[in-house]
mmCIF file of the C-alpha atoms, coordinates in Angstrom:
data_MODEL
# 
_entry.id   MODEL 
# 
loop_
_atom_site.group_PDB 
_atom_site.id 
_atom_site.type_symbol 
_atom_site.label_atom_id 
_atom_site.label_alt_id 
_atom_site.label_comp_id 
_atom_site.label_asym_id 
_atom_site.label_entity_id 
_atom_site.label_seq_id 
_atom_site.pdbx_PDB_ins_code 
_atom_site.Cartn_x 
_atom_site.Cartn_y 
_atom_site.Cartn_z 
_atom_site.occupancy 
_atom_site.B_iso_or_equiv 
_atom_site.pdbx_formal_charge 
_atom_site.auth_seq_id 
_atom_site.auth_comp_id 
_atom_site.auth_asym_id 
_atom_site.auth_atom_id 
_atom_site.pdbx_PDB_model_num 
ATOM 1   C CA . MET A 1 1   ? 0.000   0.000  0.000  1.00 0.00 ? 1   MET A CA 1 
ATOM 2   C CA . HIS A 1 2   ? 1.238   3.496  -0.818 1.00 0.00 ? 2   HIS A CA 1 
ATOM 3   C CA . LEU A 1 3   ? 0.246   6.054  1.846  1.00 0.00 ? 3   LEU A CA 1 
ATOM 4   C CA . ARG A 1 4   ? 0.384   9.854  1.578  1.00 0.00 ? 4   ARG A CA 1 
ATOM 5   C CA . ILE A 1 5   ? -0.273  12.461 4.219  1.00 0.00 ? 5   ILE A CA 1 
ATOM 6   C CA . ALA A 1 6   ? -2.708  15.064 2.912  1.00 0.00 ? 6   ALA A CA 1 
ATOM 7   C CA . PRO A 1 7   ? -1.105  18.537 2.914  1.00 0.00 ? 7   PRO A CA 1 
ATOM 8   C CA . ASP A 1 8   ? -3.934  20.269 4.797  1.00 0.00 ? 8   ASP A CA 1 
ATOM 9   C CA . ARG A 1 9   ? -3.136  18.892 8.254  1.00 0.00 ? 9   ARG A CA 1 
ATOM 10  C CA . GLN A 1 10  ? -3.910  21.012 11.313 1.00 0.00 ? 10  GLN A CA 1 
ATOM 11  C CA . VAL A 1 11  ? -1.324  21.736 14.025 1.00 0.00 ? 11  VAL A CA 1 
ATOM 12  C CA . THR A 1 12  ? -2.747  23.222 17.215 1.00 0.00 ? 12  THR A CA 1 
ATOM 13  C CA . PRO A 1 13  ? -0.900  24.138 20.423 1.00 0.00 ? 13  PRO A CA 1 
ATOM 14  C CA . SER A 1 14  ? -2.746  22.863 23.499 1.00 0.00 ? 14  SER A CA 1 
ATOM 15  C CA . ALA A 1 15  ? -2.198  22.698 27.249 1.00 0.00 ? 15  ALA A CA 1 
ATOM 16  C CA . CYS A 1 16  ? -1.496  19.353 28.906 1.00 0.00 ? 16  CYS A CA 1 
ATOM 17  C CA . ASP A 1 17  ? -4.405  18.222 31.090 1.00 0.00 ? 17  ASP A CA 1 
ATOM 18  C CA . HIS A 1 18  ? -1.965  16.940 33.736 1.00 0.00 ? 18  HIS A CA 1 
ATOM 19  C CA . CYS A 1 19  ? 0.746   19.579 34.060 1.00 0.00 ? 19  CYS A CA 1 
ATOM 20  C CA . GLY A 1 20  ? -0.398  22.546 31.980 1.00 0.00 ? 20  GLY A CA 1 
ATOM 21  C CA . SER A 1 21  ? 2.680   22.497 29.730 1.00 0.00 ? 21  SER A CA 1 
ATOM 22  C CA . GLU A 1 22  ? 2.196   23.246 26.054 1.00 0.00 ? 22  GLU A CA 1 
ATOM 23  C CA . HIS A 1 23  ? 2.021   20.387 23.583 1.00 0.00 ? 23  HIS A CA 1 
ATOM 24  C CA . LEU A 1 24  ? 1.067   20.081 19.928 1.00 0.00 ? 24  LEU A CA 1 
ATOM 25  C CA . ARG A 1 25  ? -2.028  18.328 18.647 1.00 0.00 ? 25  ARG A CA 1 
ATOM 26  C CA . ILE A 1 26  ? -1.935  17.363 15.000 1.00 0.00 ? 26  ILE A CA 1 
ATOM 27  C CA . CYS A 1 27  ? -4.871  16.192 12.917 1.00 0.00 ? 27  CYS A CA 1 
ATOM 28  C CA . GLY A 1 28  ? -4.436  14.969 9.383  1.00 0.00 ? 28  GLY A CA 1 
ATOM 29  C CA . PHE A 1 29  ? -5.719  12.672 6.697  1.00 0.00 ? 29  PHE A CA 1 
ATOM 30  C CA . LEU A 1 30  ? -3.959  9.771  5.081  1.00 0.00 ? 30  LEU A CA 1 
ATOM 31  C CA . ASN A 1 31  ? -4.725  8.631  1.565  1.00 0.00 ? 31  ASN A CA 1 
ATOM 32  C CA . SER A 1 32  ? -3.785  5.450  -0.234 1.00 0.00 ? 32  SER A CA 1 
ATOM 33  C CA . GLU A 1 33  ? -3.741  4.736  -3.936 1.00 0.00 ? 33  GLU A CA 1 
ATOM 34  C CA . HIS A 1 34  ? -7.484  3.998  -3.554 1.00 0.00 ? 34  HIS A CA 1 
ATOM 35  C CA . GLY A 1 35  ? -8.397  7.347  -1.963 1.00 0.00 ? 35  GLY A CA 1 
ATOM 36  C CA . ALA A 1 36  ? -9.243  8.226  1.639  1.00 0.00 ? 36  ALA A CA 1 
ATOM 37  C CA . PHE A 1 37  ? -7.660  5.756  4.071  1.00 0.00 ? 37  PHE A CA 1 
ATOM 38  C CA . ALA A 1 38  ? -7.505  7.103  7.648  1.00 0.00 ? 38  ALA A CA 1 
ATOM 39  C CA . VAL A 1 39  ? -7.543  10.120 9.944  1.00 0.00 ? 39  VAL A CA 1 
ATOM 40  C CA . TYR A 1 40  ? -4.784  10.539 12.523 1.00 0.00 ? 40  TYR A CA 1 
ATOM 41  C CA . TYR A 1 41  ? -4.547  12.572 15.703 1.00 0.00 ? 41  TYR A CA 1 
ATOM 42  C CA . ALA A 1 42  ? -1.132  12.948 17.312 1.00 0.00 ? 42  ALA A CA 1 
ATOM 43  C CA . SER A 1 43  ? -0.503  14.664 20.642 1.00 0.00 ? 43  SER A CA 1 
ATOM 44  C CA . LEU A 1 44  ? 3.177   15.486 21.186 1.00 0.00 ? 44  LEU A CA 1 
ATOM 45  C CA . TYR A 1 45  ? 4.276   15.842 24.814 1.00 0.00 ? 45  TYR A CA 1 
ATOM 46  C CA . ASP A 1 46  ? 7.542   16.767 26.497 1.00 0.00 ? 46  ASP A CA 1 
ATOM 47  C CA . HIS A 1 47  ? 7.333   15.908 30.171 1.00 0.00 ? 47  HIS A CA 1 
ATOM 48  C CA . GLY A 1 48  ? 10.628  16.600 31.881 1.00 0.00 ? 48  GLY A CA 1 
ATOM 49  C CA . GLY A 1 49  ? 12.653  15.956 28.738 1.00 0.00 ? 49  GLY A CA 1 
ATOM 50  C CA . VAL A 1 50  ? 10.759  12.736 27.909 1.00 0.00 ? 50  VAL A CA 1 
ATOM 51  C CA . HIS A 1 51  ? 9.445   13.072 24.358 1.00 0.00 ? 51  HIS A CA 1 
ATOM 52  C CA . GLU A 1 52  ? 6.381   10.959 23.748 1.00 0.00 ? 52  GLU A CA 1 
ATOM 53  C CA . ALA A 1 53  ? 3.515   10.977 21.296 1.00 0.00 ? 53  ALA A CA 1 
ATOM 54  C CA . TYR A 1 54  ? 0.038   9.565  21.686 1.00 0.00 ? 54  TYR A CA 1 
ATOM 55  C CA . VAL A 1 55  ? -1.455  8.743  18.298 1.00 0.00 ? 55  VAL A CA 1 
ATOM 56  C CA . ASP A 1 56  ? -4.986  7.690  17.388 1.00 0.00 ? 56  ASP A CA 1 
ATOM 57  C CA . VAL A 1 57  ? -5.608  6.347  13.895 1.00 0.00 ? 57  VAL A CA 1 
ATOM 58  C CA . VAL A 1 58  ? -9.232  6.230  12.781 1.00 0.00 ? 58  VAL A CA 1 
ATOM 59  C CA . MET A 1 59  ? -9.757  3.628  10.059 1.00 0.00 ? 59  MET A CA 1 
ATOM 60  C CA . ASP A 1 60  ? -12.842 2.749  8.046  1.00 0.00 ? 60  ASP A CA 1 
ATOM 61  C CA . ASP A 1 61  ? -13.519 0.521  5.085  1.00 0.00 ? 61  ASP A CA 1 
ATOM 62  C CA . VAL A 1 62  ? -15.842 3.190  3.618  1.00 0.00 ? 62  VAL A CA 1 
ATOM 63  C CA . TRP A 1 63  ? -15.215 6.940  3.845  1.00 0.00 ? 63  TRP A CA 1 
ATOM 64  C CA . ASN A 1 64  ? -18.424 8.768  2.932  1.00 0.00 ? 64  ASN A CA 1 
ATOM 65  C CA . ASP A 1 65  ? -18.596 12.243 1.451  1.00 0.00 ? 65  ASP A CA 1 
ATOM 66  C CA . SER A 1 66  ? -19.090 13.328 5.062  1.00 0.00 ? 66  SER A CA 1 
ATOM 67  C CA . PRO A 1 67  ? -16.322 11.602 7.088  1.00 0.00 ? 67  PRO A CA 1 
ATOM 68  C CA . LEU A 1 68  ? -17.970 12.627 10.363 1.00 0.00 ? 68  LEU A CA 1 
ATOM 69  C CA . ASP A 1 69  ? -20.675 10.026 9.638  1.00 0.00 ? 69  ASP A CA 1 
ATOM 70  C CA . PRO A 1 70  ? -19.082 6.691  10.556 1.00 0.00 ? 70  PRO A CA 1 
ATOM 71  C CA . SER A 1 71  ? -19.846 3.407  8.886  1.00 0.00 ? 71  SER A CA 1 
ATOM 72  C CA . PRO A 1 72  ? -20.454 0.266  10.956 1.00 0.00 ? 72  PRO A CA 1 
ATOM 73  C CA . ASN A 1 73  ? -16.793 -0.809 10.615 1.00 0.00 ? 73  ASN A CA 1 
ATOM 74  C CA . ARG A 1 74  ? -15.192 2.470  11.807 1.00 0.00 ? 74  ARG A CA 1 
ATOM 75  C CA . THR A 1 75  ? -12.350 1.492  14.166 1.00 0.00 ? 75  THR A CA 1 
ATOM 76  C CA . THR A 1 76  ? -9.780  3.525  16.097 1.00 0.00 ? 76  THR A CA 1 
ATOM 77  C CA . PHE A 1 77  ? -6.401  2.215  17.233 1.00 0.00 ? 77  PHE A CA 1 
ATOM 78  C CA . GLY A 1 78  ? -4.253  4.094  19.733 1.00 0.00 ? 78  GLY A CA 1 
ATOM 79  C CA . CYS A 1 79  ? -0.593  3.938  20.648 1.00 0.00 ? 79  CYS A CA 1 
ATOM 80  C CA . ARG A 1 80  ? 2.059   5.655  22.697 1.00 0.00 ? 80  ARG A CA 1 
ATOM 81  C CA . VAL A 1 81  ? 5.401   6.286  21.019 1.00 0.00 ? 81  VAL A CA 1 
ATOM 82  C CA . GLY A 1 82  ? 8.366   7.073  23.204 1.00 0.00 ? 82  GLY A CA 1 
ATOM 83  C CA . PRO A 1 83  ? 11.174  5.737  25.333 1.00 0.00 ? 83  PRO A CA 1 
ATOM 84  C CA . VAL A 1 84  ? 10.787  2.264  26.792 1.00 0.00 ? 84  VAL A CA 1 
ATOM 85  C CA . GLU A 1 85  ? 13.112  0.893  29.450 1.00 0.00 ? 85  GLU A CA 1 
ATOM 86  C CA . GLY A 1 86  ? 15.796  -1.282 27.906 1.00 0.00 ? 86  GLY A CA 1 
ATOM 87  C CA . ALA A 1 87  ? 15.111  -0.152 24.339 1.00 0.00 ? 87  ALA A CA 1 
ATOM 88  C CA . PRO A 1 88  ? 17.727  1.934  22.512 1.00 0.00 ? 88  PRO A CA 1 
ATOM 89  C CA . ALA A 1 89  ? 15.137  3.762  20.376 1.00 0.00 ? 89  ALA A CA 1 
ATOM 90  C CA . PRO A 1 90  ? 11.562  4.962  20.867 1.00 0.00 ? 90  PRO A CA 1 
ATOM 91  C CA . ALA A 1 91  ? 8.981   2.189  20.711 1.00 0.00 ? 91  ALA A CA 1 
ATOM 92  C CA . CYS A 1 92  ? 5.255   1.971  19.978 1.00 0.00 ? 92  CYS A CA 1 
ATOM 93  C CA . SER A 1 93  ? 2.877   0.465  22.519 1.00 0.00 ? 93  SER A CA 1 
ATOM 94  C CA . LEU A 1 94  ? -0.837  -0.107 21.991 1.00 0.00 ? 94  LEU A CA 1 
ATOM 95  C CA . VAL A 1 95  ? -3.040  1.911  24.378 1.00 0.00 ? 95  VAL A CA 1 
ATOM 96  C CA . GLN A 1 96  ? -6.725  2.739  24.736 1.00 0.00 ? 96  GLN A CA 1 
ATOM 97  C CA . ALA A 1 97  ? -7.770  4.542  21.544 1.00 0.00 ? 97  ALA A CA 1 
ATOM 98  C CA . ALA A 1 98  ? -9.455  7.959  21.655 1.00 0.00 ? 98  ALA A CA 1 
ATOM 99  C CA . ARG A 1 99  ? -9.253  7.879  25.439 1.00 0.00 ? 99  ARG A CA 1 
ATOM 100 C CA . PHE A 1 100 ? -10.840 11.307 25.883 1.00 0.00 ? 100 PHE A CA 1 
ATOM 101 C CA . HIS A 1 101 ? -13.549 10.828 23.265 1.00 0.00 ? 101 HIS A CA 1 
ATOM 102 C CA . GLU A 1 102 ? -15.810 8.213  24.802 1.00 0.00 ? 102 GLU A CA 1 
ATOM 103 C CA . GLY A 1 103 ? -19.252 8.320  23.251 1.00 0.00 ? 103 GLY A CA 1 
ATOM 104 C CA . ASP A 1 104 ? -18.186 10.264 20.151 1.00 0.00 ? 104 ASP A CA 1 
ATOM 105 C CA . PRO A 1 105 ? -19.495 8.189  17.203 1.00 0.00 ? 105 PRO A CA 1 
ATOM 106 C CA . PHE A 1 106 ? -16.815 9.562  14.866 1.00 0.00 ? 106 PHE A CA 1 
ATOM 107 C CA . TYR A 1 107 ? -14.236 7.192  16.414 1.00 0.00 ? 107 TYR A CA 1 
ATOM 108 C CA . GLY A 1 108 ? -16.422 4.099  16.030 1.00 0.00 ? 108 GLY A CA 1 
ATOM 109 C CA . ASP A 1 109 ? -15.042 1.107  17.925 1.00 0.00 ? 109 ASP A CA 1 
ATOM 110 C CA . ARG A 1 110 ? -12.307 2.528  20.201 1.00 0.00 ? 110 ARG A CA 1 
ATOM 111 C CA . LEU A 1 111 ? -9.964  -0.410 20.759 1.00 0.00 ? 111 LEU A CA 1 
ATOM 112 C CA . ASP A 1 112 ? -7.884  -1.072 23.843 1.00 0.00 ? 112 ASP A CA 1 
ATOM 113 C CA . ARG A 1 113 ? -4.701  -3.164 23.697 1.00 0.00 ? 113 ARG A CA 1 
ATOM 114 C CA . ASP A 1 114 ? -6.430  -6.511 24.300 1.00 0.00 ? 114 ASP A CA 1 
ATOM 115 C CA . ARG A 1 115 ? -8.985  -5.934 21.545 1.00 0.00 ? 115 ARG A CA 1 
ATOM 116 C CA . ALA A 1 116 ? -6.457  -4.414 19.127 1.00 0.00 ? 116 ALA A CA 1 
ATOM 117 C CA . LEU A 1 117 ? -4.015  -7.343 19.205 1.00 0.00 ? 117 LEU A CA 1 
ATOM 118 C CA . PRO A 1 118 ? -6.280  -9.864 17.386 1.00 0.00 ? 118 PRO A CA 1 
ATOM 119 C CA . HIS A 1 119 ? -7.949  -7.270 15.133 1.00 0.00 ? 119 HIS A CA 1 
ATOM 120 C CA . PRO A 1 120 ? -7.510  -8.032 11.394 1.00 0.00 ? 120 PRO A CA 1 
ATOM 121 C CA . TRP A 1 121 ? -6.598  -4.382 10.673 1.00 0.00 ? 121 TRP A CA 1 
ATOM 122 C CA . LEU A 1 122 ? -3.682  -4.350 13.156 1.00 0.00 ? 122 LEU A CA 1 
ATOM 123 C CA . PRO A 1 123 ? -1.038  -4.869 10.405 1.00 0.00 ? 123 PRO A CA 1 
ATOM 124 C CA . LEU A 1 124 ? -2.521  -1.886 8.501  1.00 0.00 ? 124 LEU A CA 1 
ATOM 125 C CA . PHE A 1 125 ? -2.361  0.177  11.694 1.00 0.00 ? 125 PHE A CA 1 
ATOM 126 C CA . TRP A 1 126 ? 1.353   -0.634 12.202 1.00 0.00 ? 126 TRP A CA 1 
ATOM 127 C CA . GLU A 1 127 ? 2.058   0.179  8.542  1.00 0.00 ? 127 GLU A CA 1 
ATOM 128 C CA . THR A 1 128 ? 0.259   3.503  9.055  1.00 0.00 ? 128 THR A CA 1 
ATOM 129 C CA . MET A 1 129 ? 2.274   4.233  12.212 1.00 0.00 ? 129 MET A CA 1 
ATOM 130 C CA . ASP A 1 130 ? 5.535   3.461  10.391 1.00 0.00 ? 130 ASP A CA 1 
ATOM 131 C CA . HIS A 1 131 ? 4.513   5.916  7.679  1.00 0.00 ? 131 HIS A CA 1 
ATOM 132 C CA . LEU A 1 132 ? 3.604   8.634  10.196 1.00 0.00 ? 132 LEU A CA 1 
ATOM 133 C CA . LEU A 1 133 ? 6.833   8.195  12.156 1.00 0.00 ? 133 LEU A CA 1 
ATOM 134 C CA . GLU A 1 134 ? 8.852   8.554  8.980  1.00 0.00 ? 134 GLU A CA 1 
ATOM 135 C CA . HIS A 1 135 ? 6.876   11.170 7.026  1.00 0.00 ? 135 HIS A CA 1 
ATOM 136 C CA . GLU A 1 136 ? 4.789   13.288 9.433  1.00 0.00 ? 136 GLU A CA 1 
ATOM 137 C CA . PRO A 1 137 ? 7.275   16.143 10.036 1.00 0.00 ? 137 PRO A CA 1 
ATOM 138 C CA . ASP A 1 138 ? 6.223   17.194 13.546 1.00 0.00 ? 138 ASP A CA 1 
ATOM 139 C CA . VAL A 1 139 ? 5.773   13.631 14.810 1.00 0.00 ? 139 VAL A CA 1 
ATOM 140 C CA . HIS A 1 140 ? 9.134   12.575 13.371 1.00 0.00 ? 140 HIS A CA 1 
ATOM 141 C CA . ALA A 1 141 ? 10.974  15.588 14.805 1.00 0.00 ? 141 ALA A CA 1 
ATOM 142 C CA . HIS A 1 142 ? 9.391   15.186 18.219 1.00 0.00 ? 142 HIS A CA 1 
ATOM 143 C CA . VAL A 1 143 ? 9.798   11.435 18.667 1.00 0.00 ? 143 VAL A CA 1 
ATOM 144 C CA . TYR A 1 144 ? 13.366  11.367 17.357 1.00 0.00 ? 144 TYR A CA 1 
ATOM 145 C CA . CYS A 1 145 ? 14.269  14.707 19.036 1.00 0.00 ? 145 CYS A CA 1 
ATOM 146 C CA . VAL A 1 146 ? 15.221  16.395 15.787 1.00 0.00 ? 146 VAL A CA 1 
ATOM 147 C CA . ASN A 1 147 ? 14.677  20.115 16.281 1.00 0.00 ? 147 ASN A CA 1 
ATOM 148 C CA . ALA A 1 148 ? 12.180  19.095 18.951 1.00 0.00 ? 148 ALA A CA 1 
ATOM 149 C CA . ALA A 1 149 ? 11.053  22.609 19.927 1.00 0.00 ? 149 ALA A CA 1 
ATOM 150 C CA . PRO A 1 150 ? 7.298   22.978 19.325 1.00 0.00 ? 150 PRO A CA 1 
ATOM 151 C CA . GLN A 1 151 ? 6.551   24.607 15.997 1.00 0.00 ? 151 GLN A CA 1 
ATOM 152 C CA . LYS A 1 152 ? 3.605   26.952 15.607 1.00 0.00 ? 152 LYS A CA 1 
ATOM 153 C CA . ASN A 1 153 ? 1.912   26.778 12.236 1.00 0.00 ? 153 ASN A CA 1 
# 
């Protein structure tokens, strides 16, 4: 599959719910060679020099003209990307998807780790995460600490 990040992504500074520090929230669309593929939300945090990202990827087998109207198969995966003890590089760990959006039908089935592991779309999710980590400029810079200062667009 060939993924592309749509150029009209939104980057919004926000305040951390826990400590009040500024972080970036990025929303964007991913397309494949077949058209609309997924929506991603990435929140980039720096807590005491620990760079981590929480990413939700909303996937659907049918994207209507109005993407806010989910189809029955709409599914959201979530992961944390950041340092893990004993690992030389940042790692991805499955977490509760769309944790702060319970009840919002846009996200469809919000998977936790136990439900994500056997899901048939999990390989597509990991392929999507690999693409975001390599090609989403703010996510890449933040996770790999390349010019990691928050950018305001």
